[in-house]
Coordinates of C-alpha atoms in Angstrom, one line a residue:
Chain A
M1 CA 16.7 10.5 -1.5
T2 CA 14.6 9.1 -2.4
M3 CA 16.4 8.5 -6.5
L4 CA 16.1 5.2 -6.9
P5 CA 19.7 3.9 -7.7
A6 CA 20.1 3.3 -11.6
A7 CA 22.3 -0.4 -10.7
T8 CA 23.6 -1.9 -7.5
E9 CA 26.4 -3.2 -7.1
K10 CA 25.5 -5.3 -5.3
K11 CA 22.2 -7.2 -4.8
L12 CA 22.0 -8.5 -1.6
G13 CA 19.1 -10.2 -0.6
L14 CA 16.9 -13.5 0.4
L15 CA 16.4 -17.0 -1.2
I16 CA 13.7 -19.0 0.7
D17 CA 13.4 -22.3 0.0
L18 CA 9.6 -23.5 -0.3
D19 CA 10.3 -26.7 -0.3
T20 CA 11.8 -27.1 3.3
C21 CA 10.9 -24.5 5.4
V22 CA 8.0 -26.4 8.0
G23 CA 7.0 -23.2 9.5
C24 CA 8.0 -23.1 12.5
H25 CA 8.3 -19.4 13.0
A26 CA 11.9 -19.7 14.4
C27 CA 12.9 -16.7 11.8
V28 CA 10.1 -14.7 13.1
T29 CA 11.2 -14.5 16.6
A30 CA 15.3 -14.3 16.0
C31 CA 13.8 -11.5 13.8
K32 CA 12.1 -10.2 16.5
G33 CA 14.6 -10.4 19.1
W34 CA 17.4 -9.2 16.9
N35 CA 15.7 -5.9 16.4
D36 CA 14.9 -5.1 20.1
Q37 CA 18.2 -4.7 20.1
G38 CA 20.1 -3.4 17.2
Y39 CA 19.0 -0.8 14.3
G40 CA 16.9 2.1 14.7
A41 CA 13.7 1.9 17.3
P42 CA 13.1 -0.9 19.1
L43 CA 10.0 -3.6 17.6
S44 CA 7.9 -2.2 19.9
D45 CA 4.0 -4.5 21.7
Q46 CA 1.2 -2.5 22.5
D47 CA -0.8 -4.9 25.4
P48 CA 1.4 -8.4 24.9
Y49 CA 0.1 -10.4 27.3
G50 CA -3.9 -9.3 27.6
A51 CA -6.6 -9.3 25.3
N52 CA -5.7 -7.5 22.0
P53 CA -2.0 -8.1 21.7
S54 CA -0.2 -6.7 18.4
G55 CA 2.8 -6.0 17.5
T56 CA 5.3 -4.7 15.5
F57 CA 6.9 -7.9 13.1
L58 CA 9.1 -7.8 9.9
N59 CA 8.7 -11.6 9.4
R60 CA 5.6 -13.1 9.3
V61 CA 4.7 -17.2 8.7
H62 CA 1.6 -18.0 6.2
S63 CA 0.2 -21.1 5.5
Y64 CA -1.6 -22.0 2.8
Q65 CA -2.8 -24.8 1.2
V66 CA -2.2 -25.8 -1.8
Q67 CA -4.1 -28.5 -4.4
P68 CA -1.9 -29.3 -7.2
A69 CA -4.4 -30.1 -9.9
D70 CA -2.5 -34.1 -9.9
G71 CA -1.6 -35.9 -6.2
A72 CA -2.5 -35.0 -3.3
P73 CA -3.3 -31.1 -1.0
Q74 CA 0.2 -29.7 0.0
I75 CA 0.3 -27.6 3.0
I76 CA 3.1 -24.9 2.2
N77 CA 4.5 -22.4 4.7
F78 CA 5.3 -19.3 3.1
P79 CA 7.4 -16.6 4.9
R80 CA 6.7 -13.2 4.2
S81 CA 8.7 -10.3 4.3
C82 CA 10.6 -7.1 2.5
L83 CA 11.7 -8.5 -0.8
H84 CA 14.7 -5.5 -1.6
C85 CA 12.7 -4.6 -4.4
E86 CA 14.7 -2.6 -7.3
D87 CA 12.1 -0.6 -8.3
A88 CA 11.5 0.1 -4.5
P89 CA 7.5 1.9 -4.9
C90 CA 8.0 2.0 -0.6
V91 CA 11.3 4.7 -1.8
T92 CA 9.9 7.2 -4.2
V93 CA 6.6 7.8 -2.7
C94 CA 8.8 8.5 0.6
P95 CA 8.5 12.7 0.7
T96 CA 11.4 12.8 3.3
G97 CA 14.0 11.2 2.1
A98 CA 13.6 8.6 5.0
S99 CA 13.2 5.6 2.5
Y100 CA 16.2 5.2 0.2
K101 CA 17.9 2.3 -1.2
R102 CA 21.6 1.6 -0.8
A103 CA 23.6 2.2 -4.2
E104 CA 26.1 -0.8 -3.0
D105 CA 24.0 -4.0 -2.0
G106 CA 20.3 -2.4 -2.5
I107 CA 19.3 -3.3 1.1
V108 CA 15.8 -0.7 1.3
L109 CA 16.6 1.4 4.8
V110 CA 15.0 4.1 6.7
N111 CA 16.5 6.8 8.0
E112 CA 13.9 6.7 11.4
D113 CA 15.5 10.5 12.1
A114 CA 13.8 11.6 8.9
C115 CA 11.0 9.8 8.8
I116 CA 7.9 12.1 9.3
G117 CA 4.9 8.5 9.7
C118 CA 2.5 9.7 6.8
G119 CA 2.6 6.0 6.2
L120 CA 2.7 6.6 2.5
C121 CA 6.2 3.9 1.6
A122 CA 3.6 1.0 2.9
W123 CA 0.7 1.5 1.3
A124 CA 3.2 1.6 -1.5
C125 CA 4.7 -1.9 -0.7
P126 CA 2.3 -4.1 -2.2
Y127 CA 3.5 -6.9 -0.4
G128 CA 2.8 -5.7 3.1
A129 CA 6.6 -6.0 4.0
R130 CA 6.2 -2.4 6.0
E131 CA 4.5 -1.4 9.3
M132 CA 4.7 1.3 11.8
D133 CA 5.6 1.4 14.7
A134 CA 2.8 1.9 17.4
D135 CA 4.9 3.5 19.6
A136 CA 8.2 5.3 18.0
G137 CA 5.4 6.5 14.7
V138 CA 7.9 5.5 12.9
M139 CA 8.0 2.8 9.4
K140 CA 9.9 -0.3 10.1
K141 CA 10.9 -2.9 7.8
C142 CA 13.6 -5.7 7.0
T143 CA 17.4 -4.0 7.0
L144 CA 18.7 -7.8 6.0
C145 CA 20.0 -7.1 9.4
V146 CA 23.2 -4.7 8.4
D147 CA 23.9 -4.3 11.5
R148 CA 24.2 -8.0 12.1
I149 CA 26.2 -8.2 8.2
Y150 CA 29.2 -6.0 8.1
N151 CA 29.6 -6.5 11.6
D152 CA 33.3 -7.2 12.7
N153 CA 32.5 -8.2 16.7
L154 CA 30.4 -10.5 15.3
P155 CA 32.0 -14.3 15.0
E156 CA 32.1 -14.5 10.9
A157 CA 29.3 -17.3 11.0
D158 CA 26.8 -14.6 12.6
R159 CA 27.5 -12.4 10.0
E160 CA 24.1 -12.9 8.0
P161 CA 20.5 -12.5 8.9
A162 CA 19.3 -13.2 11.9
C163 CA 16.8 -15.2 10.3
V164 CA 18.7 -17.4 8.0
R165 CA 21.5 -17.7 11.3
T166 CA 18.2 -19.6 13.0
C167 CA 16.4 -21.1 11.0
P168 CA 16.5 -24.8 11.4
T169 CA 16.0 -26.2 8.1
G170 CA 17.7 -24.4 6.1
A171 CA 15.1 -23.6 4.3
R172 CA 16.9 -19.4 4.1
H173 CA 20.0 -18.6 2.0
F174 CA 21.3 -15.7 1.8
G175 CA 23.3 -13.7 -0.8
D176 CA 24.3 -11.6 -3.7
L177 CA 21.6 -12.3 -5.8
G178 CA 23.2 -10.1 -9.0
D179 CA 26.0 -12.1 -8.7
P180 CA 25.2 -14.9 -11.5
L181 CA 28.4 -16.8 -9.8
S182 CA 26.9 -16.1 -6.0
A183 CA 25.0 -19.7 -4.8
V184 CA 21.9 -18.2 -4.6
S185 CA 22.5 -17.1 -8.1
K186 CA 23.0 -20.8 -8.6
L187 CA 20.0 -22.2 -6.9
V188 CA 17.7 -19.5 -8.5
A189 CA 18.9 -21.3 -12.0
E190 CA 18.7 -24.5 -10.9
R191 CA 15.1 -24.6 -8.8
S192 CA 13.2 -22.0 -10.8
G193 CA 13.3 -19.2 -8.2
Y194 CA 10.5 -17.2 -8.5
D195 CA 9.6 -13.2 -8.3
L196 CA 6.5 -12.7 -5.8
M197 CA 3.6 -10.4 -8.1
P198 CA 5.6 -9.5 -10.5
E199 CA 2.3 -7.5 -12.4
M200 CA 3.1 -4.7 -9.6
G201 CA 6.7 -4.2 -11.9
T202 CA 8.6 -3.7 -8.3
K203 CA 11.5 -6.4 -9.7
P204 CA 12.2 -8.2 -6.8
T205 CA 15.7 -8.9 -5.0
N206 CA 14.8 -11.8 -3.0
K207 CA 13.3 -15.0 -4.6
Y208 CA 11.5 -17.7 -3.7
L209 CA 11.8 -22.0 -4.1
P210 CA 9.3 -23.7 -5.4
P211 CA 7.8 -26.8 -3.7
R212 CA 9.1 -29.7 -5.0
K213 CA 7.0 -32.5 -6.7
K214 CA 6.3 -35.0 -3.7
D215 CA 7.1 -38.9 -4.5
R216 CA 4.2 -40.9 -4.8
P217 CA 4.1 -44.3 -3.3
D218 CA 3.0 -47.0 -5.7
Q219 CA -0.7 -48.4 -5.3
A220 CA 0.3 -52.4 -4.0
S221 CA 1.9 -52.7 -1.2
L222 CA 5.9 -52.6 0.2
L223 CA 5.8 -55.6 0.9
A224 CA 4.3 -57.2 -2.1
P225 CA 7.7 -59.3 -3.6
L226 CA 7.7 -60.8 -0.1
L227 CA 4.0 -62.0 -0.6
D228 CA 4.4 -63.6 -3.7
I229 CA 5.3 -67.2 -1.8
K230 CA 6.2 -69.9 -5.2
A231 CA 6.0 -73.4 -2.6
T232 CA 8.8 -75.5 -3.7
G233 CA 9.3 -79.5 -3.9
F234 CA 5.8 -81.7 -2.4
A235 CA 4.1 -78.9 -1.3
G236 CA 5.1 -77.6 -5.2
W237 CA 3.8 -80.3 -6.7
L238 CA 0.5 -80.9 -4.0
D239 CA -0.2 -76.5 -5.4
K240 CA 0.0 -77.4 -8.8
V241 CA -2.4 -80.7 -8.4
L242 CA -5.2 -78.7 -5.7
G243 CA -4.9 -76.0 -9.1
K244 CA -5.8 -78.3 -11.5
I245 CA -8.5 -80.4 -9.7
Chain B
M1 CA -7.8 1.2 3.2
H2 CA -9.3 2.6 6.8
P3 CA -10.6 5.5 5.5
A4 CA -8.9 7.7 8.7
P5 CA -11.3 11.2 9.4
S6 CA -8.0 13.3 9.1
V7 CA -6.9 12.1 5.6
I8 CA -11.0 12.7 4.8
I9 CA -10.5 16.0 6.3
F10 CA -8.3 16.8 4.3
T11 CA -8.8 16.0 0.9
V12 CA -12.8 17.4 1.0
L13 CA -11.3 20.7 2.8
S14 CA -8.5 21.6 1.1
G15 CA -10.6 20.7 -2.2
L16 CA -12.9 22.6 -1.6
G17 CA -10.8 25.8 -0.5
F18 CA -8.9 25.5 -3.8
G19 CA -11.4 25.3 -5.9
F20 CA -13.4 28.0 -4.5
L21 CA -10.1 30.3 -4.2
A22 CA -9.7 30.0 -7.8
F23 CA -12.9 30.8 -9.2
V24 CA -12.3 34.3 -6.4
A25 CA -9.1 34.4 -8.1
A26 CA -10.2 34.3 -11.1
G27 CA -13.0 37.2 -10.6
A28 CA -16.4 35.6 -10.4
L29 CA -16.7 37.8 -7.9
P30 CA -15.3 40.6 -7.9
V31 CA -15.5 41.6 -4.3
S32 CA -13.4 44.5 -3.0
G33 CA -12.9 46.0 1.3
W34 CA -13.9 44.2 4.2
P35 CA -16.7 41.8 2.2
A36 CA -13.1 40.9 0.4
V37 CA -11.4 39.6 3.1
V38 CA -14.3 38.1 4.5
V39 CA -13.8 35.7 1.0
W40 CA -10.5 35.4 0.6
G41 CA -10.6 34.6 4.9
L42 CA -12.7 31.5 3.7
G43 CA -11.4 30.3 1.2
Y44 CA -7.3 30.7 2.9
G45 CA -9.2 28.8 5.5
L46 CA -10.5 25.9 4.6
A47 CA -7.2 25.0 2.0
V48 CA -5.3 25.7 5.2
G49 CA -7.2 24.4 7.6
G50 CA -7.6 21.4 5.7
L51 CA -3.7 21.9 4.9
A52 CA -3.4 21.3 8.5
A53 CA -5.7 18.5 8.9
S54 CA -3.2 15.8 7.2
T55 CA -0.8 16.3 9.8
F56 CA -2.8 14.6 12.5
H57 CA -2.2 11.1 11.0
L58 CA 1.9 11.9 11.5
G59 CA 4.0 9.3 13.3
N60 CA 6.4 12.4 14.0
P61 CA 4.0 15.9 13.2
Q62 CA 7.7 18.0 14.5
R63 CA 9.4 16.9 11.0
A64 CA 7.1 17.4 8.6
L65 CA 9.0 20.4 6.9
L66 CA 11.5 17.7 6.3
A67 CA 8.7 16.6 3.3
F68 CA 9.6 19.2 1.2
S69 CA 12.5 17.7 0.1
Q70 CA 12.2 15.2 -2.0
W71 CA 9.6 17.0 -5.0
R72 CA 11.5 14.9 -7.7
T73 CA 10.2 11.4 -7.0
S74 CA 7.5 11.9 -4.5
W75 CA 4.3 13.3 -5.2
L76 CA 3.5 14.4 -1.1
S77 CA 6.1 16.5 -1.5
R78 CA 4.6 17.5 -4.2
E79 CA 1.2 18.5 -3.0
A80 CA 3.2 20.2 0.0
W81 CA 5.0 22.6 -2.6
T82 CA 2.3 23.0 -5.1
S83 CA -0.2 24.3 -1.5
V84 CA 2.4 26.1 -0.8
I85 CA 2.9 27.9 -4.2
T86 CA -0.1 28.5 -4.6
L87 CA -1.2 29.7 -1.5
M88 CA 2.2 32.9 -2.0
L89 CA 0.8 33.4 -5.8
L90 CA -3.1 34.0 -4.5
A91 CA -1.8 36.8 -1.5
P92 CA -1.0 39.5 -4.3
M93 CA -5.1 39.2 -5.4
A94 CA -6.5 39.2 -2.3
L95 CA -4.4 41.8 -0.7
S96 CA -5.2 43.6 -4.2
D97 CA -9.2 42.5 -3.7
W98 CA -8.9 44.6 -0.6
L99 CA -7.4 47.3 -0.8
G100 CA -8.2 48.1 -4.3
L101 CA -4.5 47.7 -5.5
G102 CA -6.0 47.5 -9.3
L103 CA -3.5 44.0 -9.5
P104 CA -3.8 42.8 -13.7
R105 CA -6.3 39.7 -13.2
A106 CA -4.4 38.1 -14.8
M107 CA -1.9 37.3 -12.3
G108 CA -5.6 35.5 -10.2
W109 CA -6.2 33.4 -13.4
V110 CA -2.6 31.9 -12.8
A111 CA -3.2 31.8 -9.4
A112 CA -6.5 29.9 -9.9
V113 CA -4.0 28.0 -12.7
M114 CA -2.0 26.8 -9.8
C115 CA -5.6 26.2 -7.2
V116 CA -6.3 23.4 -9.8
V117 CA -2.6 22.2 -9.7
S118 CA -2.6 21.9 -6.5
V119 CA -5.8 20.0 -6.3
I120 CA -4.5 17.0 -8.5
A121 CA -0.8 17.1 -7.3
T122 CA -3.3 16.0 -4.4
S123 CA -4.9 13.4 -5.4
M124 CA -2.4 11.7 -7.2
I125 CA -0.9 11.2 -3.8
Y126 CA -3.3 7.9 -3.7
A127 CA -3.5 7.0 -7.9
Q128 CA 0.6 6.7 -8.1
I129 CA 0.2 3.8 -5.9
K130 CA -0.1 0.8 -8.0
A131 CA -1.1 -1.4 -5.0
V132 CA -4.6 0.1 -4.5
P133 CA -5.8 -0.7 -7.9
R134 CA -9.0 0.9 -7.6
W135 CA -6.9 4.1 -7.5
N136 CA -3.6 4.0 -9.9
H137 CA -6.4 5.2 -12.4
W138 CA -6.8 8.5 -14.4
V139 CA -10.4 8.9 -13.2
T140 CA -8.5 9.8 -10.3
P141 CA -7.3 13.1 -10.5
A142 CA -10.9 13.9 -12.6
L143 CA -12.3 13.3 -9.7
F144 CA -10.6 15.4 -7.3
G145 CA -10.7 18.0 -9.9
A146 CA -14.1 17.3 -10.6
F147 CA -15.0 17.7 -7.2
S148 CA -12.8 21.4 -6.4
L149 CA -14.3 22.8 -8.8
T150 CA -18.9 21.8 -9.2
G151 CA -17.7 23.1 -4.7
G152 CA -15.5 25.7 -5.9
A153 CA -18.5 27.3 -7.5
L154 CA -21.2 26.5 -5.7
L155 CA -19.6 28.2 -2.8
A156 CA -18.6 31.3 -5.2
G157 CA -22.6 31.2 -5.9
Q158 CA -22.0 30.8 -9.7
V159 CA -24.9 28.7 -10.2
R160 CA -24.7 28.1 -14.6
I161 CA -21.0 27.3 -14.3
A162 CA -21.6 25.0 -11.3
A163 CA -24.7 23.1 -13.0
G164 CA -22.4 22.8 -15.4
L165 CA -19.8 20.9 -13.1
A166 CA -22.1 19.0 -11.3
V167 CA -23.1 17.0 -14.2
V168 CA -19.4 16.6 -14.5
L169 CA -18.8 15.5 -11.6
A170 CA -21.9 13.2 -10.8
L171 CA -21.1 11.6 -14.6
V172 CA -17.6 11.3 -12.6
L173 CA -18.6 10.0 -10.0
V174 CA -20.5 6.8 -12.0
L175 CA -17.4 6.4 -13.9
A176 CA -15.0 6.1 -10.3
F177 CA -17.7 3.6 -9.0
R178 CA -18.6 1.4 -12.0
L179 CA -14.4 1.8 -12.9
G180 CA -13.0 1.2 -9.7
D181 CA -15.4 -1.9 -9.0
R182 CA -13.2 -3.7 -12.3
Q183 CA -9.6 -2.6 -11.3
F184 CA -8.5 -4.8 -9.2
A185 CA -9.2 -8.0 -11.6
A186 CA -8.1 -6.0 -13.4
R187 CA -4.5 -5.6 -12.4
G188 CA -4.4 -9.7 -12.4
A189 CA -2.7 -10.4 -8.9
T190 CA -4.0 -13.1 -7.2
L191 CA -2.8 -15.3 -3.6
G192 CA -1.7 -17.0 -7.1
T193 CA 0.9 -14.8 -8.6
A194 CA 1.1 -13.4 -4.8
T195 CA 2.7 -16.4 -3.6
G196 CA 3.7 -17.8 -6.8
L197 CA 2.5 -21.0 -5.3
D198 CA 0.4 -20.7 -8.7
R199 CA 3.1 -23.3 -10.2
I200 CA 1.6 -26.1 -8.5
G201 CA -2.1 -25.6 -7.9
A202 CA -5.5 -23.1 -6.3
P203 CA -3.7 -21.6 -3.1
E204 CA -5.8 -20.6 -0.2
V205 CA -5.3 -19.7 3.3
F206 CA -5.1 -22.9 5.7
E207 CA -4.1 -20.5 8.7
L208 CA -2.7 -16.5 9.9
P209 CA 0.1 -15.9 10.3
H210 CA -0.7 -14.5 13.7
T211 CA -3.8 -13.9 16.2
G212 CA -4.2 -10.6 17.5
G213 CA -4.1 -7.7 15.3
N214 CA -1.3 -6.2 13.5
Y215 CA -0.7 -2.6 10.8
L216 CA -1.4 -3.9 8.2
L217 CA -4.6 -5.2 9.0
R218 CA -5.5 -2.2 10.8
E219 CA -4.7 0.3 8.0
M220 CA -4.5 -1.7 4.5
I221 CA -7.6 -4.8 5.2
H222 CA -9.6 -3.4 6.7
V223 CA -13.1 -3.7 5.3
V224 CA -15.6 -1.4 7.1
G225 CA -19.4 -0.6 5.7
R226 CA -19.1 -2.4 2.3
K227 CA -22.7 -3.6 4.1
H228 CA -24.2 0.1 3.5
A229 CA -21.9 1.1 -0.1
R230 CA -24.4 1.1 -2.5
R231 CA -26.4 3.3 -0.1
L232 CA -23.6 5.9 0.3
R233 CA -22.9 5.7 -3.1
Q234 CA -26.4 7.1 -4.2
I235 CA -26.0 10.0 -1.6
A236 CA -23.0 10.8 -2.7
V237 CA -24.7 11.8 -5.9
I238 CA -27.5 12.9 -4.9
F239 CA -25.7 15.1 -2.4
A240 CA -22.9 16.5 -3.7
A241 CA -24.1 16.9 -8.0
V242 CA -27.9 17.1 -8.3
L243 CA -29.8 18.8 -4.8
P244 CA -26.3 21.5 -4.6
V245 CA -27.4 22.7 -8.4
M246 CA -31.5 22.1 -7.1
V247 CA -31.3 24.4 -4.2
L248 CA -29.5 27.4 -6.1
A249 CA -31.9 27.7 -8.7
V250 CA -34.3 27.7 -6.2
L251 CA -33.3 30.0 -3.4
P252 CA -32.2 33.3 -2.5
V253 CA -28.2 33.3 -3.0
H254 CA -27.4 33.6 -0.4
I255 CA -28.8 31.2 2.3
G256 CA -29.6 29.2 -1.4
I257 CA -25.2 28.8 -1.1
V258 CA -25.4 27.8 2.2
V259 CA -27.7 25.1 2.4
A260 CA -26.2 24.0 -1.4
V261 CA -22.8 23.6 0.1
A262 CA -24.2 22.5 2.8
L263 CA -25.9 19.5 1.1
H264 CA -21.9 19.4 -1.0
L265 CA -20.3 18.8 1.7
V266 CA -22.6 15.9 2.4
G267 CA -22.0 14.0 -0.3
A268 CA -18.4 14.8 -0.6
F269 CA -17.7 13.6 3.1
A270 CA -19.7 10.0 2.6
A271 CA -18.0 9.7 -1.4
R272 CA -13.9 10.8 0.5
W273 CA -15.1 7.7 3.6
L274 CA -16.4 5.3 0.7
F275 CA -12.8 5.7 -2.0
F276 CA -10.8 4.6 1.5
A277 CA -12.8 2.7 2.5
E278 CA -14.1 0.3 -1.5
A279 CA -10.4 0.7 -1.7
E280 CA -8.1 -2.7 -1.7
H281 CA -5.1 -3.2 -0.8
V282 CA -3.0 -6.3 -3.4
V283 CA -2.0 -7.1 0.1
G284 CA -4.7 -8.8 1.5
L285 CA -4.1 -11.5 -1.1
Y286 CA -1.8 -12.8 1.4
Y287 CA -4.6 -12.5 4.1
G288 CA -7.3 -14.6 1.9
M289 CA -9.0 -11.3 2.4
R290 CA -9.5 -10.1 -0.8

C-alpha cells in the first residue's frame, strides 16, 4: 500500500560521516556486488566494456570542493543513496502499490512484481535515489540490505548493509535513528547530524555528519623553539660585546 | 526532464479528446445518426488513443491494470479511474445521440464535467511533484485545462467560445512561462542545501560520481533545446491560441475547423514539449547542472 505508516516502530537508516569519507567508492562497489545476486532483479549494466557504458547503481559518491569563509579549501566526498524518508514522496505517487514503507522498521522498498516501470517515483524523489533498471524495466533502490540485516545465515558481524560492512574508514554507520539511545543517534546529537534538502519536506531518516573544522598550522616553523639558541660562557660574553659595538 | 514522445502525445491527444467530448456531451453539436458516430468516434479515438500512448513508456506494461489500485494516494491511479469512469459516463449520451434515445442532456453535462476532472487529474501527476518546482504550482492544472477546453471548442467549431477560451489559454501560457522561470529559485534548493555543505562554505562540483551516463542524467537532468526555447514559446502561444481563432473566423466552417485544429496542435505540441524540456529536477543540483 502506498499509504505511509503514521509511525514506524524503528527508523533504520544510515549515518554518513563526511569528515572521514575518503571517496574510495568501495561502498558503491560493495552495493553493486551484493545487489547483483540477492534481492530482486540484478542491477544490470549496458555496454559495460564498450564506448558508452551505463548501469544501475543504488549508491553514488560525488566529490565537491568547498571554500570556507576562513581557511583553506576542502574536498568533501559525498555518498548519495536512498534516505528512507518518513514522508517519502516516492511511495505516495506509486499507482500500483509496488512502492511501500515498512511499518516495522521504516525501510522503503519496491515490490518488483507489481512495478510497471512508469518512473513516477524516481521523478518524485528529490535525491535521485531511484534508478530504473534498463534490463528489467523495474525501479531499483537501496533496500538497506534487508536481505543481510535480518539474515540468520550470516555471521553477526555481516548483518549490516554491504556498504557499511565494507567501508574501510568507518564513514558509514547503520542503526535505529528513531532510538535516541542508539549509537547512531548519539553521534547525530554530538556532531550536529543534519538532513539533506529539508525544504523538500521529506523528513529523511538518514543523516549526514558535517566535516570537522580543519587544524591550521601556526605561521612559524614547528622547529622554531629549537632554533632559538642561547649562547653561554665565552661565546655568550662575545655575543654581548659584539652586539654592543 | 526528458521530453518523451509517448508522454507528450498522451497528454496532448487525451486532453484534446476529453475537451472535445465535453462539448459534444454538453450538446454543443446537435448530431444524430451516423454523423453522431463519426463525431463521438473522433472524441473517443483521441482520448483512448492518447491514453494508450501513455503505456508505451512503461517498463512492464503487462501489469498496467495494477495502476487502478492506489487511488487513495496516487494521482496517476486517480487519473486512470477518472478516465475510465468518464468514458463510461459518456457512453449513454453517445448512444442517445446515435440512436435518438432522447436521454436528458443533464447526463451529458455530468459527463462533460468529468471530462474536465480527468484532464485535471492528468495535470496533477506533474503538479504534485515538489522536486520539479516549475510543475509544482496551480498554473499546471490551469494550463492543462485551458489547452483541453480550447482545443475541444475549436474541434467542435464553437467560434465564440473558442475565441474566449483562446484568450484565457494565451494568458495562462504566458503566466506559466513567467512563473515557471522563477519557481526553481523560489523553492530554495541549492547545491548547498542538497549536500548540507552550505554549513562550511560555498560548495562546487569537484568530480562527478561516474564518467558514463545513467538513468538520472537521461531522465531528469536532461538539458535540450534551451537555445530555441524563446522561439518555441512564441510558436506555442501564436499557434495554439492566436492563429486558430483567426482562421476559424475567416474560413468556411468545415475547412476552418481542420486548419484551426491543425494549427492549434502544432502550438500544443510545442508547448507540451517545452513543459517537459524546460522542467528542471532538483537532483540536477548534485551533478552541478542547475
